[in-house]
Coordinates of C-alpha atoms in Angstrom, one line a residue:
X1 CA -9.3 45.9 29.6
X2 CA -8.4 43.1 32.1
X3 CA -6.3 40.2 31.1
X4 CA -7.4 38.9 27.7
X5 CA -5.8 36.4 25.3
X6 CA -6.3 35.6 21.7
X7 CA -7.6 32.1 21.2
X8 CA -7.9 30.0 18.0
X9 CA -10.7 27.4 18.4
X10 CA -10.1 26.0 14.9
X11 CA -9.4 27.2 11.4
X12 CA -10.6 30.8 11.0
X13 CA -12.3 30.6 14.4
X14 CA -10.6 33.3 16.5
X15 CA -11.7 35.3 19.5
X16 CA -10.4 37.4 22.4
X17 CA -11.1 35.5 25.7
X18 CA -10.7 36.5 29.3
X19 CA -8.0 34.7 31.3
X20 CA -6.6 34.9 34.8
X21 CA -3.5 36.8 35.7
X22 CA -0.5 34.6 36.5
X23 CA 1.3 35.1 39.8
X24 CA 4.7 36.7 39.7
X25 CA 7.6 34.4 40.5
X26 CA 11.4 34.8 41.1
X27 CA 13.3 36.4 38.3
X28 CA 10.1 37.4 36.5
X29 CA 8.3 40.7 35.4
X30 CA 4.7 41.5 34.6
X31 CA 4.3 43.2 31.3
X32 CA 1.2 45.0 30.1
X33 CA 1.0 44.8 26.3
X34 CA 0.9 48.0 24.3
X35 CA 1.0 46.4 20.8
X36 CA 1.2 42.9 19.3
X37 CA 2.0 42.5 15.6
X38 CA 0.4 39.8 13.6
X39 CA 2.6 37.6 11.4
X40 CA 1.4 37.2 7.8
X41 CA 3.3 33.9 7.6
X42 CA 3.3 31.5 10.5
X43 CA 0.2 32.9 12.1
X44 CA -1.8 32.8 8.9
X45 CA -0.9 29.1 8.5
X46 CA -2.3 28.5 12.0
X47 CA -5.4 30.6 11.2
X48 CA -6.0 28.8 7.9
X49 CA -5.2 25.4 9.4
X50 CA -2.4 24.6 6.9
X51 CA 0.5 24.6 9.4
X52 CA 2.1 21.1 9.4
X53 CA 2.1 21.1 13.3
X54 CA -1.7 20.9 13.1
X55 CA -1.6 17.6 11.2
X56 CA 1.7 16.1 12.4
X57 CA 3.8 16.0 15.5
X58 CA 7.3 17.4 15.6
X59 CA 9.8 15.0 17.2
X60 CA 12.5 17.1 19.0
X61 CA 14.9 14.1 19.2
X62 CA 14.9 13.1 15.5
X63 CA 14.0 16.6 14.3
X64 CA 11.4 15.1 12.0
X65 CA 7.6 15.4 11.6
X66 CA 5.9 12.2 12.4
X67 CA 2.2 11.1 12.1
X68 CA 0.0 12.7 14.8
X69 CA -1.4 10.3 17.3
X70 CA -3.2 12.8 19.4
X71 CA -6.0 15.3 18.6
X72 CA -5.0 18.7 17.3
X73 CA -4.3 20.9 20.3
X74 CA -7.2 23.4 19.9
X75 CA -7.8 25.9 21.2
X76 CA -4.4 27.5 20.4
X77 CA -4.1 30.1 23.1
X78 CA -1.8 33.1 23.1
X79 CA 0.0 32.5 19.8
X80 CA 1.9 35.5 18.4
X81 CA 5.5 36.6 18.6
X82 CA 5.8 40.4 18.0
X83 CA 5.0 42.1 21.3
X84 CA 5.9 45.4 22.9
X85 CA 4.7 46.4 26.3
X86 CA 5.3 48.2 29.6
X87 CA 6.6 46.6 32.7
X88 CA 4.2 47.1 35.6
X89 CA 5.6 44.8 38.3
X90 CA 9.0 43.2 39.0
X91 CA 10.0 40.4 41.3
X92 CA 12.1 41.4 44.3
X93 CA 15.2 39.7 43.0
X94 CA 15.1 41.5 39.6
X95 CA 17.5 44.4 39.6
X96 CA 17.9 45.4 35.9
X97 CA 14.2 46.0 35.0
X98 CA 11.8 48.4 36.6
X99 CA 8.1 49.4 36.4
X100 CA 7.5 51.9 33.6
X101 CA 10.1 50.4 31.2
X102 CA 8.9 49.8 27.7
X103 CA 10.2 46.4 26.5
X104 CA 10.0 44.1 23.5
X105 CA 9.9 40.4 23.4
X106 CA 7.7 37.3 22.7
X107 CA 4.7 36.6 25.0
X108 CA 1.8 36.2 22.5
X109 CA -1.4 38.1 21.8
X110 CA -2.4 38.8 25.4
X111 CA -3.1 41.9 27.4
X112 CA -0.8 41.0 30.2
X113 CA 2.0 38.4 30.7
X114 CA 4.4 37.2 33.3
X115 CA 7.7 36.5 31.7
X116 CA 11.4 36.0 32.7
X117 CA 13.1 39.4 33.1
X118 CA 15.9 38.1 30.8
X119 CA 13.3 37.4 28.1
X120 CA 12.4 41.0 27.5
X121 CA 14.6 43.9 26.2
X122 CA 14.2 47.6 26.9
X123 CA 13.2 49.7 24.0
X124 CA 15.8 52.3 23.0
X125 CA 15.0 55.7 24.5
X126 CA 12.9 57.9 22.2
X127 CA 11.9 55.0 19.9
X128 CA 8.2 54.8 19.0
X129 CA 6.8 51.7 20.8
X130 CA 5.3 50.5 17.6
X131 CA 8.8 49.8 16.4
X132 CA 9.1 47.0 19.0
X133 CA 6.7 44.8 17.1
X134 CA 9.4 44.5 14.3
X135 CA 12.1 42.8 16.4
X136 CA 11.1 39.3 15.4
X137 CA 10.2 40.1 11.7
X138 CA 13.4 42.0 11.5
X139 CA 15.3 39.0 12.9
X140 CA 13.8 36.8 10.3
X141 CA 14.8 39.2 7.5
X142 CA 18.4 39.5 8.9
X143 CA 18.6 35.7 9.2
X144 CA 17.9 35.4 5.5
X145 CA 20.4 38.1 4.6
X146 CA 23.1 36.5 6.8
X147 CA 22.3 33.1 5.3
X148 CA 22.8 34.6 1.8
X149 CA 26.4 35.6 2.7
X150 CA 26.0 38.8 0.7
X151 CA 29.0 40.8 -0.4
X152 CA 29.6 44.4 -1.5
X153 CA 28.6 44.7 -5.1
X154 CA 26.6 41.5 -5.3
X155 CA 23.5 41.5 -7.4
X156 CA 20.7 40.1 -5.2
X157 CA 17.2 39.3 -6.1
X158 CA 14.7 39.5 -3.3
X159 CA 11.4 37.7 -4.1
X160 CA 8.4 38.8 -2.0
X161 CA 8.1 42.4 -0.8
X162 CA 5.8 41.9 2.2
X163 CA 7.0 43.1 5.6
X164 CA 9.9 40.7 5.9
X165 CA 10.9 41.1 2.2
X166 CA 10.9 44.8 2.5
X167 CA 13.0 44.6 5.7
X168 CA 15.4 42.2 3.9
X169 CA 15.6 44.6 1.0
X170 CA 16.8 47.4 3.3
X171 CA 19.2 45.1 5.1
X172 CA 20.7 43.8 1.9
X173 CA 21.2 47.4 0.6
X174 CA 22.9 48.2 3.9
X175 CA 25.2 45.2 3.3
X176 CA 26.3 46.7 0.0
X177 CA 24.2 44.5 -2.3
X178 CA 22.6 45.8 -5.5
X179 CA 19.1 44.7 -4.9
X180 CA 16.4 43.7 -7.5
X181 CA 13.1 43.6 -5.7
X182 CA 10.4 41.3 -7.0
X183 CA 6.7 41.3 -6.2
X184 CA 3.3 41.5 -7.9
X185 CA 2.0 44.5 -5.9
X186 CA 3.1 47.9 -7.4
X187 CA 2.9 49.8 -4.2
X188 CA 5.2 47.3 -2.5
X189 CA 7.7 47.7 -5.3
X190 CA 7.5 51.5 -4.9
X191 CA 8.3 51.0 -1.2
X192 CA 11.2 48.7 -2.1
X193 CA 12.6 51.4 -4.4
X194 CA 12.4 54.0 -1.6
X195 CA 14.4 51.5 0.6
X196 CA 17.2 51.4 -1.9
X197 CA 16.4 48.7 -4.4
X198 CA 18.3 49.4 -7.7
X199 CA 15.5 47.8 -9.8
X200 CA 12.0 46.5 -9.2
X201 CA 10.2 43.7 -11.1
X202 CA 6.5 43.2 -11.3
X203 CA 6.3 39.4 -11.5
X204 CA 2.9 39.6 -13.0
X205 CA 4.3 41.5 -16.0
X206 CA 7.8 40.3 -16.6
X207 CA 10.3 37.6 -15.7
X208 CA 12.6 38.4 -12.8
X209 CA 15.1 35.8 -14.1
X210 CA 15.3 37.6 -17.4
X211 CA 15.7 41.0 -15.8
X212 CA 18.4 39.7 -13.4
X213 CA 20.4 38.1 -16.3
X214 CA 20.1 41.2 -18.4
X215 CA 21.4 43.5 -15.7
X216 CA 24.3 41.1 -14.9
X217 CA 25.5 40.6 -18.5
X218 CA 24.0 37.2 -18.6
X219 CA 25.4 35.8 -15.4
X220 CA 22.3 35.9 -13.2
X221 CA 22.0 37.0 -9.6
X222 CA 24.8 36.1 -7.2
X223 CA 22.3 35.4 -4.5
X224 CA 18.5 35.3 -4.4
X225 CA 16.4 35.5 -1.3
X226 CA 12.9 34.0 -1.5
X227 CA 10.6 35.4 1.2
X228 CA 7.1 35.0 -0.2
X229 CA 6.6 31.4 0.6
X230 CA 5.2 30.8 -2.9
X231 CA 6.6 27.9 -4.9
X232 CA 6.4 29.7 -8.2
X233 CA 8.6 32.5 -6.7
X234 CA 11.1 29.9 -5.5
X235 CA 11.3 28.4 -8.9
X236 CA 11.8 31.8 -10.5
X237 CA 14.5 32.7 -7.9
X238 CA 16.4 29.5 -8.9
X239 CA 16.1 30.4 -12.6
X240 CA 17.4 33.9 -11.8
X241 CA 20.6 32.7 -10.0
X242 CA 24.0 32.3 -11.5
X243 CA 25.7 29.0 -12.0
X244 CA 26.7 27.6 -8.6
X245 CA 25.0 30.6 -6.9
X246 CA 22.9 30.5 -3.8
X247 CA 19.2 30.7 -3.2
X248 CA 17.9 31.3 0.3
X249 CA 14.5 29.8 0.9
X250 CA 13.2 31.8 3.9
X251 CA 9.4 31.6 3.2
X252 CA 7.1 29.3 5.0
X253 CA 6.0 27.0 2.2
X254 CA 2.7 25.2 2.5
X255 CA 1.4 22.1 0.7
X256 CA 3.0 20.3 -2.2
X257 CA 5.5 22.0 -4.5
X258 CA 3.7 21.6 -7.8
X259 CA 5.2 24.7 -9.3
X260 CA 8.8 23.8 -8.4
X261 CA 10.8 22.1 -11.1
X262 CA 14.0 20.8 -9.6
X263 CA 15.0 19.0 -12.8
X264 CA 15.4 22.3 -14.6
X265 CA 17.8 25.2 -13.7
X266 CA 18.3 23.9 -10.2
X267 CA 19.9 20.7 -11.5
X268 CA 21.7 22.1 -14.5
X269 CA 23.1 25.2 -12.9
X270 CA 24.1 23.4 -9.6
X271 CA 22.3 25.9 -7.5
X272 CA 22.9 25.9 -3.8
X273 CA 19.5 25.9 -2.0
X274 CA 19.6 26.7 1.7
X275 CA 16.8 27.1 4.2
X276 CA 16.7 30.1 6.6
X277 CA 14.7 29.8 9.8
X278 CA 14.9 32.2 12.6
X279 CA 14.8 29.8 15.6
X280 CA 17.6 27.4 16.6
X281 CA 21.4 27.7 16.0
X282 CA 23.2 30.2 13.8
X283 CA 21.8 30.9 10.3
X284 CA 24.8 29.3 8.6
X285 CA 27.7 27.0 9.7
X286 CA 30.3 29.8 9.2
X287 CA 28.4 32.0 11.6
X288 CA 28.2 29.5 14.5
X289 CA 29.4 30.8 17.8
X290 CA 28.9 34.4 16.7
X291 CA 25.4 35.0 15.4
X292 CA 22.9 33.6 18.0
X293 CA 19.2 34.3 17.6
X294 CA 19.4 36.9 20.4
X295 CA 22.3 38.7 18.7
X296 CA 20.3 38.8 15.4
X297 CA 17.2 40.3 17.0
X298 CA 19.3 42.8 19.1
X299 CA 21.3 43.8 16.0
X300 CA 18.2 44.5 14.0
X301 CA 16.7 46.7 16.8
X302 CA 20.1 48.5 17.1
X303 CA 19.8 49.4 13.4
X304 CA 16.3 50.7 14.0
X305 CA 17.4 52.7 17.0
X306 CA 20.3 54.3 15.0
X307 CA 18.0 55.2 12.1
X308 CA 19.5 52.8 9.6
X309 CA 16.2 50.9 9.3
X310 CA 12.8 52.6 9.7
X311 CA 10.0 50.0 9.9
X312 CA 7.2 52.3 11.0
X313 CA 6.0 53.0 7.4
X314 CA 5.3 49.3 7.0
X315 CA 2.5 49.5 9.6
X316 CA -0.6 49.6 7.5
X317 CA -3.3 48.8 10.1
X318 CA -3.5 49.3 13.9
X319 CA -6.7 47.8 15.2
X320 CA -8.2 47.3 18.7
X321 CA -7.4 43.8 20.1
X322 CA -11.2 43.2 20.4
X323 CA -11.3 43.2 16.6
X324 CA -8.7 40.4 16.3
X325 CA -11.0 38.3 14.1
X326 CA -11.4 41.2 11.7
X327 CA -7.6 41.8 11.7
X328 CA -6.8 38.2 10.8
X329 CA -9.5 38.1 8.2
X330 CA -8.0 41.2 6.7
X331 CA -4.6 39.5 6.4
X332 CA -6.2 36.3 5.1
X333 CA -7.8 38.2 2.2
X334 CA -4.4 39.4 1.1
X335 CA -5.4 42.9 -0.1
X336 CA -2.6 44.9 -1.8
X337 CA -2.7 47.7 0.8
X338 CA -2.1 45.3 3.8
X339 CA 1.4 45.1 5.3
X340 CA 2.0 45.0 9.0
X341 CA -1.2 44.6 11.0
X342 CA -0.9 45.4 14.7
X343 CA -3.2 44.7 17.6
X344 CA -3.5 47.6 20.1
X345 CA -4.3 46.5 23.7

């Protein structure tokens, strides 16, 4: 295939389109994409048309969403942030990258990209290239775990066992937490148990808040991480948390919070509710100056390289990039057997 890029012409209108190759400039490398993972969170909000950036403008100065005064910027070209590829060309002034290197980074769903050499990281020797697509999802999961300020022996509820939730479960276990994994899909709960969760809760059958209070002698979870992006799950996470405990809201919530009752346990138990988002400064004030976004992503990939985290079993589908419309539709339907969907270029 030549140079192709994924383009979104409007909600659920996606295609793979030809595009010219960019010239190589100083300090840059040309990368040919091997794999590009599809996010079941942010990218689906763009695909479905529910992302707030499609209806409002983000003001970088005030850090607020404001009414949109310009048309929606369709087509959205080259969205995506889970890429791994091979360097095929380097600028003369680049000394620490070379053709043939496998690297991971963010350059969108495209067959080829010209990017700053400093913006891509070599894949650890011997690591399956597919592992590279997990750098960003892993960073999101690690950001949530760091934001939770987990401690050895803490009881931690992790709501949502999709790709990021399962990675967070493994990372929380590595942190010494006693994890209770919550989801509605039995196969995902089975995977969470294999990753070290002490208990699993099928949210369609029983109350996670009840289970967490029973297992902690009535106290409730020390920390809950909410990674599904569903308001009912966030409400239940708040219910499950001990008095003055912390809930990390790391899902990408859409629409209005009809199922979230902040006048109930949140108010009466003085719950600390914090947002976790992978971009920007450190995930919590106490981590400022130490945990940058780059460090978080590199730390996650170090854990993968050393074998502490194995994300490859979370790859459920690898599809040809020409079938990107089918791949996004598959995620959109939300079948139980779908986890990480990967485009192969």
